[in-house]
Tab-separated table of C-alpha atoms in Angstrom:
chain	number	residue	atom	x	y	z
A	109	UNK	CA	35.075	-38.526	30.722
A	110	UNK	CA	34.967	-39.271	27.086
A	111	UNK	CA	34.766	-43.440	26.371
A	112	UNK	CA	35.336	-42.730	22.790
A	113	UNK	CA	33.190	-45.631	22.578
A	114	UNK	CA	29.873	-44.886	21.086
A	115	UNK	CA	28.693	-45.345	17.642
A	116	UNK	CA	26.419	-42.172	16.327
A	117	UNK	CA	26.912	-40.928	19.854
A	118	UNK	CA	24.364	-44.124	21.107
A	119	UNK	CA	25.303	-45.834	24.591
A	120	UNK	CA	26.121	-48.587	24.108
A	121	UNK	CA	27.405	-51.883	26.636
A	122	UNK	CA	30.478	-50.072	26.999
A	123	UNK	CA	29.047	-47.474	28.737
A	124	UNK	CA	26.848	-49.335	31.143
A	125	UNK	CA	29.431	-51.586	32.289
A	126	UNK	CA	31.736	-48.545	32.254
A	127	UNK	CA	29.296	-46.671	34.356
A	128	UNK	CA	27.509	-49.020	36.330
A	129	UNK	CA	30.574	-50.503	38.369
A	130	UNK	CA	30.585	-46.675	39.756
A	131	UNK	CA	27.279	-47.052	41.591
A	132	UNK	CA	28.089	-50.253	43.149
A	133	UNK	CA	31.371	-49.104	44.166
A	134	UNK	CA	29.158	-46.413	46.237
A	135	UNK	CA	29.448	-42.987	44.004
A	136	UNK	CA	26.517	-40.765	45.543
A	137	UNK	CA	26.408	-38.812	41.916
A	138	UNK	CA	28.090	-40.152	38.565
A	139	UNK	CA	28.218	-37.744	35.754
A	140	UNK	CA	27.905	-39.162	32.239
A	141	UNK	CA	30.649	-37.785	29.777
A	142	UNK	CA	30.846	-35.165	27.437
A	143	UNK	CA	27.617	-35.725	25.426
A	144	UNK	CA	27.142	-33.720	22.461
A	145	UNK	CA	24.098	-31.916	21.641
A	146	UNK	CA	25.077	-32.194	18.189
A	147	UNK	CA	26.413	-33.915	15.882
A	148	UNK	CA	28.715	-32.146	14.424
A	149	UNK	CA	29.962	-31.316	18.057
A	150	UNK	CA	31.076	-34.118	19.286
A	151	UNK	CA	35.249	-34.384	20.312
A	152	UNK	CA	35.555	-37.627	18.178
A	153	UNK	CA	33.300	-39.945	16.293
A	154	UNK	CA	33.339	-41.994	19.316
A	155	UNK	CA	31.631	-39.279	21.835
A	156	UNK	CA	28.215	-40.081	22.619
A	157	UNK	CA	25.144	-37.447	21.867
A	158	UNK	CA	21.717	-36.166	22.378
A	159	UNK	CA	21.447	-34.851	19.101
A	160	UNK	CA	18.109	-37.189	18.149
A	161	UNK	CA	15.672	-39.293	20.133
A	162	UNK	CA	16.888	-42.729	19.740
A	163	UNK	CA	19.171	-41.358	21.640
A	164	UNK	CA	17.463	-41.850	24.629
A	165	UNK	CA	16.300	-45.354	25.244
A	166	UNK	CA	20.639	-46.759	25.576
A	167	UNK	CA	21.037	-43.869	28.249
A	168	UNK	CA	17.920	-44.478	30.244
A	169	UNK	CA	18.705	-47.902	30.941
A	170	UNK	CA	21.811	-46.731	32.268
A	171	UNK	CA	20.158	-44.321	34.370
A	172	UNK	CA	17.701	-47.416	35.289
A	173	UNK	CA	20.511	-49.008	36.904
A	174	UNK	CA	22.306	-46.257	38.805
A	175	UNK	CA	18.734	-44.885	40.824
A	176	UNK	CA	18.274	-48.842	41.396
A	177	UNK	CA	21.617	-48.379	43.250
A	178	UNK	CA	21.557	-45.395	45.291
A	179	UNK	CA	23.387	-43.315	42.717
A	180	UNK	CA	21.773	-39.914	41.358
A	181	UNK	CA	22.837	-40.046	37.552
A	182	UNK	CA	23.909	-36.587	35.984
A	183	UNK	CA	24.792	-35.514	32.365
A	184	UNK	CA	27.381	-33.070	30.999
A	185	UNK	CA	26.330	-31.679	27.605
A	186	UNK	CA	28.327	-29.473	25.340
A	187	UNK	CA	29.716	-28.785	21.987
A	188	UNK	CA	33.826	-28.945	21.311
A	189	UNK	CA	33.610	-26.183	18.532
A	190	UNK	CA	36.591	-25.906	16.881
A	191	UNK	CA	37.943	-28.845	18.887
A	192	UNK	CA	35.767	-31.368	17.324
A	193	UNK	CA	36.515	-33.852	14.366
A	194	UNK	CA	39.351	-35.156	16.123
A	195	UNK	CA	41.217	-38.394	16.502
A	196	UNK	CA	40.340	-40.990	19.378
A	197	UNK	CA	43.388	-40.452	21.569
A	198	UNK	CA	44.627	-44.057	20.595
A	199	UNK	CA	44.588	-42.745	17.152
A	200	UNK	CA	46.610	-40.134	18.082
A	201	UNK	CA	44.290	-37.584	19.546
A	202	UNK	CA	45.297	-34.480	16.449
A	203	UNK	CA	42.638	-33.770	14.140
A	204	UNK	CA	40.870	-36.227	11.659
A	205	UNK	CA	42.284	-36.253	8.350
A	206	UNK	CA	41.360	-38.141	5.059
A	207	UNK	CA	43.298	-40.728	6.250
A	208	UNK	CA	41.140	-41.597	9.046
A	209	UNK	CA	38.324	-42.420	6.880
A	210	UNK	CA	40.420	-45.791	6.473
A	211	UNK	CA	38.395	-46.925	9.756
A	212	UNK	CA	35.789	-45.487	9.117
A	213	UNK	CA	36.383	-41.719	10.931
A	214	UNK	CA	35.533	-38.980	8.872
A	215	UNK	CA	36.325	-35.374	9.031
A	216	UNK	CA	34.031	-32.774	9.364
A	217	UNK	CA	34.120	-28.860	9.123
A	218	UNK	CA	34.207	-27.012	12.413
A	219	UNK	CA	32.737	-23.680	13.949
A	220	UNK	CA	34.121	-21.402	16.500
A	221	UNK	CA	33.235	-18.002	17.638
A	222	UNK	CA	35.775	-16.749	15.238
A	223	UNK	CA	37.992	-17.972	12.485
A	224	UNK	CA	41.299	-19.121	14.823
A	225	UNK	CA	42.134	-22.454	14.747
A	226	UNK	CA	42.826	-24.575	18.242
A	227	UNK	CA	46.551	-24.391	17.531
A	228	UNK	CA	48.500	-24.663	14.627
A	229	UNK	CA	48.338	-27.705	12.598
A	230	UNK	CA	44.479	-27.789	13.214
A	231	UNK	CA	42.232	-26.685	10.970
A	232	UNK	CA	40.404	-23.264	10.906
A	233	UNK	CA	36.850	-23.180	11.626
A	234	UNK	CA	33.637	-21.872	10.520
A	235	UNK	CA	32.612	-18.743	12.352
A	236	UNK	CA	29.049	-18.967	13.677
A	237	UNK	CA	26.312	-16.921	11.565
A	238	UNK	CA	23.144	-15.406	14.129
A	239	UNK	CA	21.295	-18.148	12.720
A	240	UNK	CA	23.633	-21.056	13.405
A	241	UNK	CA	24.002	-19.519	17.092
A	242	UNK	CA	20.372	-19.892	17.156
A	243	UNK	CA	19.918	-23.202	16.414
A	244	UNK	CA	22.854	-23.906	18.704
A	245	UNK	CA	20.962	-22.567	21.310
A	246	UNK	CA	18.250	-24.799	20.384
A	247	UNK	CA	20.122	-28.004	20.044
A	248	UNK	CA	21.264	-27.193	23.520
A	249	UNK	CA	17.329	-26.426	24.816
A	250	UNK	CA	16.423	-29.967	23.087
A	251	UNK	CA	19.146	-32.100	24.138
A	252	UNK	CA	18.161	-30.987	27.658
A	253	UNK	CA	14.554	-32.220	27.343
A	254	UNK	CA	15.988	-35.314	25.944
A	255	UNK	CA	18.022	-35.906	29.202
A	256	UNK	CA	14.930	-35.607	31.333
A	257	UNK	CA	13.436	-38.105	28.977
A	258	UNK	CA	16.776	-40.566	29.724
A	259	UNK	CA	16.095	-39.815	33.553
A	260	UNK	CA	18.468	-37.677	34.441
A	261	UNK	CA	18.236	-35.822	37.659
A	262	UNK	CA	20.810	-33.246	37.173
A	263	UNK	CA	22.241	-31.630	34.176
A	264	UNK	CA	25.355	-29.910	33.515
A	265	UNK	CA	26.665	-27.296	30.763
A	266	UNK	CA	30.155	-27.622	29.711
A	267	UNK	CA	31.339	-24.079	29.304
A	268	UNK	CA	35.046	-25.336	30.136
A	269	UNK	CA	38.126	-26.687	28.315
A	270	UNK	CA	38.144	-24.864	25.567
A	271	UNK	CA	34.962	-26.078	24.274
A	272	UNK	CA	32.582	-23.933	22.358
A	273	UNK	CA	31.280	-21.828	25.040
A	274	UNK	CA	34.626	-21.584	26.572
A	275	UNK	CA	35.703	-19.961	22.665
A	276	UNK	CA	32.869	-17.566	23.071
A	277	UNK	CA	34.071	-16.715	26.630
A	278	UNK	CA	37.198	-15.940	26.017
A	279	UNK	CA	39.154	-13.033	24.695
A	280	UNK	CA	41.894	-15.193	23.093
A	281	UNK	CA	39.449	-17.282	20.996
A	282	UNK	CA	36.675	-14.188	20.264
A	283	UNK	CA	37.489	-11.673	18.079
A	284	UNK	CA	34.160	-10.962	16.493
A	285	UNK	CA	32.485	-7.671	16.450
A	286	UNK	CA	29.270	-8.543	17.410
A	287	UNK	CA	26.943	-8.078	19.867
A	288	UNK	CA	28.432	-11.889	20.564
A	289	UNK	CA	32.178	-10.606	20.759
A	290	UNK	CA	34.284	-7.352	22.304
A	291	UNK	CA	33.148	-6.720	26.121
A	292	UNK	CA	33.141	-9.523	28.855
A	293	UNK	CA	29.103	-8.704	28.680
A	294	UNK	CA	28.965	-9.459	24.724
A	295	UNK	CA	31.662	-12.976	25.233
A	296	UNK	CA	28.995	-14.084	28.052
A	297	UNK	CA	26.432	-13.718	25.955
A	298	UNK	CA	26.016	-16.874	24.082
A	299	UNK	CA	26.775	-19.003	27.086
A	300	UNK	CA	24.065	-17.451	29.113
A	301	UNK	CA	21.687	-17.791	26.164
A	302	UNK	CA	22.657	-21.443	26.288
A	303	UNK	CA	22.451	-21.978	30.103
A	304	UNK	CA	18.931	-19.922	30.409
A	305	UNK	CA	17.431	-22.285	27.719
A	306	UNK	CA	18.706	-25.365	29.591
A	307	UNK	CA	17.037	-23.730	33.169
A	308	UNK	CA	14.229	-22.860	31.389
A	309	UNK	CA	13.164	-26.553	30.143
A	310	UNK	CA	14.779	-28.460	32.635
A	311	UNK	CA	12.529	-29.093	36.028
A	312	UNK	CA	12.744	-26.298	38.577
A	313	UNK	CA	13.335	-29.195	41.259
A	314	UNK	CA	16.271	-29.886	39.673
A	315	UNK	CA	19.718	-28.761	39.717
A	316	UNK	CA	21.645	-27.635	36.680
A	317	UNK	CA	25.545	-26.744	36.947
A	318	UNK	CA	27.569	-24.951	34.733
A	319	UNK	CA	31.106	-26.071	34.513
A	320	UNK	CA	33.833	-23.411	33.741
A	321	UNK	CA	37.327	-23.237	33.586
A	322	UNK	CA	38.180	-20.307	36.074
A	323	UNK	CA	41.170	-19.231	33.992
A	324	UNK	CA	42.165	-19.427	31.138
A	325	UNK	CA	46.257	-19.509	32.015
A	326	UNK	CA	47.356	-17.502	29.226
A	327	UNK	CA	48.564	-14.323	28.710
A	328	UNK	CA	45.597	-11.837	28.226
A	329	UNK	CA	43.253	-14.705	28.419
A	330	UNK	CA	39.734	-15.097	30.697
A	331	UNK	CA	40.596	-14.322	33.703
A	332	UNK	CA	39.217	-15.424	37.663
A	333	UNK	CA	37.768	-11.910	37.600
A	334	UNK	CA	35.581	-12.781	34.395
A	335	UNK	CA	34.367	-15.978	36.329
A	336	UNK	CA	32.782	-13.884	39.313
A	337	UNK	CA	31.043	-12.186	37.078
A	338	UNK	CA	29.913	-14.824	34.942
A	339	UNK	CA	29.284	-17.017	37.894
A	340	UNK	CA	27.260	-13.957	39.323
A	341	UNK	CA	25.112	-13.781	36.112
A	342	UNK	CA	24.251	-17.742	36.329
A	343	UNK	CA	23.208	-17.305	39.740
A	344	UNK	CA	20.840	-15.154	38.967
A	345	UNK	CA	19.775	-17.780	35.926
A	346	UNK	CA	18.773	-19.969	38.796
A	347	UNK	CA	21.685	-21.743	38.593
A	348	UNK	CA	23.080	-24.011	41.383
A	349	UNK	CA	26.267	-24.814	40.955
A	350	UNK	CA	30.110	-23.736	39.321
A	351	UNK	CA	31.984	-26.796	38.726
A	352	UNK	CA	35.370	-25.174	38.816
A	353	UNK	CA	38.274	-26.814	36.347
A	354	UNK	CA	40.654	-23.954	34.542
A	355	UNK	CA	42.482	-23.953	31.295
A	356	UNK	CA	42.093	-25.776	28.225
A	357	UNK	CA	41.652	-23.222	25.365
A	358	UNK	CA	45.499	-24.252	23.952
A	359	UNK	CA	44.019	-27.581	23.660
A	360	UNK	CA	45.097	-29.758	26.889
A	361	UNK	CA	42.627	-29.316	29.577
A	362	UNK	CA	43.355	-27.860	32.622
A	363	UNK	CA	45.976	-25.730	32.984
A	364	UNK	CA	49.614	-25.586	31.857
A	365	UNK	CA	51.076	-23.107	33.416
A	366	UNK	CA	50.611	-24.386	36.819
A	367	UNK	CA	52.439	-27.345	39.089
A	368	UNK	CA	50.233	-30.194	39.231
A	369	UNK	CA	50.370	-30.828	42.899
A	370	UNK	CA	47.384	-32.111	44.626
A	371	UNK	CA	44.494	-30.323	44.686
A	372	UNK	CA	45.494	-27.919	42.356
A	373	UNK	CA	42.310	-26.340	41.154
A	374	UNK	CA	40.330	-26.550	44.478
A	375	UNK	CA	41.882	-22.701	45.079
A	376	UNK	CA	39.288	-21.740	42.195
A	377	UNK	CA	36.208	-23.523	43.797
A	378	UNK	CA	36.703	-21.555	46.646
A	379	UNK	CA	36.763	-18.393	44.874
A	380	UNK	CA	34.064	-18.587	43.227
A	381	UNK	CA	32.283	-19.667	46.252
A	382	UNK	CA	33.468	-17.092	48.311
A	383	UNK	CA	33.143	-14.292	45.063
A	384	UNK	CA	29.913	-14.987	43.958
A	385	UNK	CA	27.820	-17.122	46.882
A	386	UNK	CA	27.263	-19.744	44.760
A	387	UNK	CA	28.211	-23.584	45.845
A	388	UNK	CA	30.824	-24.899	43.731
A	389	UNK	CA	32.495	-28.368	42.631
A	390	UNK	CA	36.180	-28.754	43.542
A	391	UNK	CA	38.400	-30.448	41.207
A	392	UNK	CA	42.037	-31.874	40.516
A	393	UNK	CA	44.069	-34.189	42.001
A	394	UNK	CA	42.070	-35.116	44.681
A	395	UNK	CA	43.260	-38.232	45.733
A	396	UNK	CA	41.851	-39.553	48.829
A	397	UNK	CA	39.084	-39.473	51.360
A	398	UNK	CA	40.702	-37.652	54.390
A	399	UNK	CA	41.584	-34.797	51.319
A	400	UNK	CA	38.343	-34.476	50.141
A	401	UNK	CA	36.555	-34.261	53.623
A	402	UNK	CA	39.388	-31.309	54.500
A	403	UNK	CA	38.266	-29.052	51.349
A	404	UNK	CA	34.677	-29.538	52.009
A	405	UNK	CA	35.067	-29.034	56.205
A	406	UNK	CA	36.771	-26.147	55.295
A	407	UNK	CA	34.131	-24.403	53.291
A	408	UNK	CA	36.528	-24.626	50.170
A	409	UNK	CA	33.704	-26.247	48.490
A	410	UNK	CA	30.395	-28.088	48.135
A	411	UNK	CA	30.981	-30.895	46.096
A	412	UNK	CA	34.109	-33.160	45.440
A	413	UNK	CA	34.329	-34.385	41.802
A	414	UNK	CA	36.698	-37.201	40.970
A	415	UNK	CA	37.759	-38.362	37.265
A	416	UNK	CA	41.072	-39.577	36.844
A	417	UNK	CA	41.415	-41.648	40.174
A	418	UNK	CA	38.926	-43.314	38.916
A	419	UNK	CA	40.656	-44.991	36.078
A	420	UNK	CA	42.920	-46.703	38.832
A	421	UNK	CA	40.465	-48.265	41.265
A	422	UNK	CA	39.418	-51.275	38.349
A	423	UNK	CA	36.072	-51.776	40.497
A	424	UNK	CA	35.098	-48.249	41.159
A	425	UNK	CA	34.891	-48.391	44.549
A	426	UNK	CA	34.967	-44.765	46.196
A	427	UNK	CA	37.786	-43.560	48.136
A	428	UNK	CA	38.228	-45.532	52.111
A	429	UNK	CA	37.392	-43.417	55.255
A	430	UNK	CA	40.837	-43.796	56.477
A	431	UNK	CA	42.520	-41.808	53.995
A	432	UNK	CA	44.614	-44.142	52.361
A	433	UNK	CA	42.487	-44.268	49.321
A	434	UNK	CA	41.524	-47.671	47.254
A	435	UNK	CA	44.524	-49.357	46.380
A	436	UNK	CA	44.284	-50.418	42.444
A	437	UNK	CA	44.386	-54.290	41.641
A	438	UNK	CA	46.882	-54.837	38.794
A	439	UNK	CA	44.477	-56.012	36.198
A	440	UNK	CA	44.893	-59.260	34.288
A	441	UNK	CA	47.227	-56.847	31.734
A	442	UNK	CA	49.628	-56.259	34.816
A	443	UNK	CA	48.626	-52.536	34.905
A	444	UNK	CA	46.949	-50.736	37.641
A	445	UNK	CA	44.314	-49.370	35.827
A	446	UNK	CA	41.451	-50.881	34.061
A	447	UNK	CA	41.681	-53.311	31.820
A	448	UNK	CA	42.208	-50.686	28.310
A	449	UNK	CA	43.558	-47.990	29.699
A	450	UNK	CA	40.051	-45.707	29.940
A	451	UNK	CA	39.048	-43.080	31.806
A	452	UNK	CA	37.426	-43.597	35.051
A	453	UNK	CA	34.278	-41.431	34.606
A	454	UNK	CA	33.569	-38.521	37.023
A	455	UNK	CA	31.712	-39.196	40.761
A	456	UNK	CA	30.682	-37.351	43.566
A	457	UNK	CA	30.778	-36.788	47.108
A	458	UNK	CA	28.236	-35.555	48.953
A	459	UNK	CA	28.372	-33.219	51.717
A	460	UNK	CA	25.821	-32.665	54.241
A	461	UNK	CA	24.397	-30.570	56.897
A	462	UNK	CA	26.573	-31.743	60.320
A	463	UNK	CA	24.615	-31.578	63.668
A	464	UNK	CA	27.757	-30.075	65.254
A	465	UNK	CA	29.061	-26.571	64.404
A	466	UNK	CA	32.856	-25.454	63.326
A	467	UNK	CA	33.989	-21.484	64.933
A	468	UNK	CA	31.639	-18.838	64.848
A	469	UNK	CA	28.909	-21.057	64.416
A	470	UNK	CA	29.495	-21.970	60.678
A	471	UNK	CA	27.194	-25.713	60.139
A	472	UNK	CA	30.152	-27.049	57.708
A	473	UNK	CA	29.562	-31.066	56.485
A	474	UNK	CA	30.997	-33.582	54.335
A	475	UNK	CA	30.186	-37.286	52.645
A	476	UNK	CA	33.874	-39.310	53.345
A	477	UNK	CA	33.228	-40.637	49.585
A	478	UNK	CA	32.507	-44.798	50.301
A	479	UNK	CA	30.326	-46.555	51.592
A	480	UNK	CA	29.558	-47.876	54.988
A	481	UNK	CA	32.436	-45.634	56.278
A	482	UNK	CA	33.409	-46.490	59.702
A	483	UNK	CA	31.981	-43.420	62.003
A	484	UNK	CA	34.890	-41.595	63.387
A	485	UNK	CA	35.829	-38.020	64.140
A	486	UNK	CA	37.739	-35.205	62.909
A	487	UNK	CA	38.046	-31.581	63.710
A	488	UNK	CA	34.542	-32.235	65.221
A	489	UNK	CA	32.683	-33.623	62.910
A	490	UNK	CA	31.421	-36.698	61.614
A	491	UNK	CA	32.409	-38.966	59.054
A	492	UNK	CA	29.162	-39.992	56.920
A	493	UNK	CA	28.428	-43.927	57.755
A	494	UNK	CA	27.208	-44.393	54.137
A	495	UNK	CA	27.105	-42.575	51.066
A	496	UNK	CA	23.182	-42.090	49.801
A	497	UNK	CA	20.092	-39.960	48.936
A	498	UNK	CA	19.932	-38.720	52.682
A	499	UNK	CA	23.418	-36.731	52.804
A	500	UNK	CA	22.698	-35.277	49.916
A	501	UNK	CA	19.097	-34.128	50.980
A	502	UNK	CA	20.910	-32.787	53.497
A	503	UNK	CA	22.972	-30.261	50.998
A	504	UNK	CA	19.611	-29.690	49.674
A	505	UNK	CA	19.174	-26.673	52.179
A	506	UNK	CA	22.030	-24.738	50.918
A	507	UNK	CA	21.956	-25.251	47.594
A	508	UNK	CA	18.051	-24.964	47.213
A	509	UNK	CA	14.691	-27.150	47.126
A	510	UNK	CA	15.579	-28.063	43.756
A	511	UNK	CA	18.556	-29.943	44.653
A	512	UNK	CA	16.370	-31.830	47.290
A	513	UNK	CA	13.628	-33.910	44.855
A	514	UNK	CA	17.003	-34.776	42.497
A	515	UNK	CA	19.305	-36.122	45.154
A	516	UNK	CA	16.836	-37.629	46.948
A	517	UNK	CA	12.895	-38.580	46.177
A	518	UNK	CA	12.547	-40.816	48.553
A	519	UNK	CA	14.778	-39.970	52.010
A	520	UNK	CA	13.100	-40.314	54.909
A	521	UNK	CA	13.593	-36.937	57.117
C-alpha cells in the first residue's frame, strides 16, 4: 500500500518508521508497497523504486530491522502502465498535468498494451513495441536482483488492479493483434515472461508470489476461468502462491460492482486454490483474528493479508485472538487512524500444520495474527501462541521447500 513519500524512488525515514512498527507489532510477514521497476512505471512521483542500485541500501536498512525483530521482509514489484503519472492522493489522485509542476511533480508519458486511456480525462498511453517489451522484462529481472541485494526474502509480482501486466491480461485493455494480444494465450504471454524472468533470478529456495485481479468485474473482461488458466501456467513456472484480489481496471482498486461485505474477496482465493491446486492469499475486509482464522481452518486460503485495516491501528499491532481486533487509539489529531491518514502496510498471518486433524483427515492450520495470543481451542485446533518463523516453517510443507529457508532460516524443528 503506497505511501507516496519517496524521493526519486528511494526509501527514507518515513518508510522505515511506517514499516518498522508492523514488525514491532508482531506481523509474520511485511510486504513493502508497490515498487516500480522503471522510473516511468511509478504510479506517482512519490512511489518507491528499484530501477537503480542507489535504491538498494535504504531498503536494506528496513529489511535488516524487520528480520531482527522476527518478521519476514517481502516486496511487491510492478509497473503502473497507463495508470502511471498520477497525482498523489492529497493532490487529487488524477493524472498529472502541467499545473502540478508548481510543486515539483512533473508529468510523463505513459505506456500500455494498447492505445486506450484508463478512463475519460486520462491521457492516451503509448503502445509498447517489441523492443520496449524486451526492456520491460529485463527491468523486472533487474529489480528482482536488486530486491535480493536489499535483503528481501519473498518477492511478489504485481499483475492486478489495472496496472501494466493486468492491462495485457484483460481483453478490455489489450486490443493488440500481435503475439501479445488477441487470444488468452497471447494476452498471458508478457506476464508469464515477466514472472519467468523473476523466478529465474530469484533463489530457488525463496518464494515468488503473483498478485492477480481474479476478475475484472466488467462486461467482457477478465474472468475467474481466465484466472484459473493463468494460475495453472504460473504454477508450472514454479510460482509459489497467488495473491487474489479483483477489479481495478477502470481506475479504482478492487471490484466496483460487488457490495463490500466482510471477506468479500475470499471467494476468489478459495476458487483459485481449489481449481489450480496452488497456495493462495486472501484479502478484502478481513477485520479480526477469528474471521481470519476461520478462512484458514476452512481451507479457503493459505495466507491472510491485511492492508487498510492496519491503518486503523496506530501502534501497528496485530489483531487480537479474541476476535475483537485491536482497538484503534485516537491520535493527537482526534481521529481513529494514523497521524496523517496514511495507508497501512500489508501484513500477513502465517498458518502452520496442525497436529490435529479435521474431518476426512485434512491437516489445517492457522496463525491468529498476534504475538503472544493465549492458547485456546476452536473447532478442534490450536491458536498459535506466538507469531514467528516456526509457524511459517510448518506452512512451508504445503507450499514447498522454497518457503522454508525464506521464512525461517533459524527455526527450531
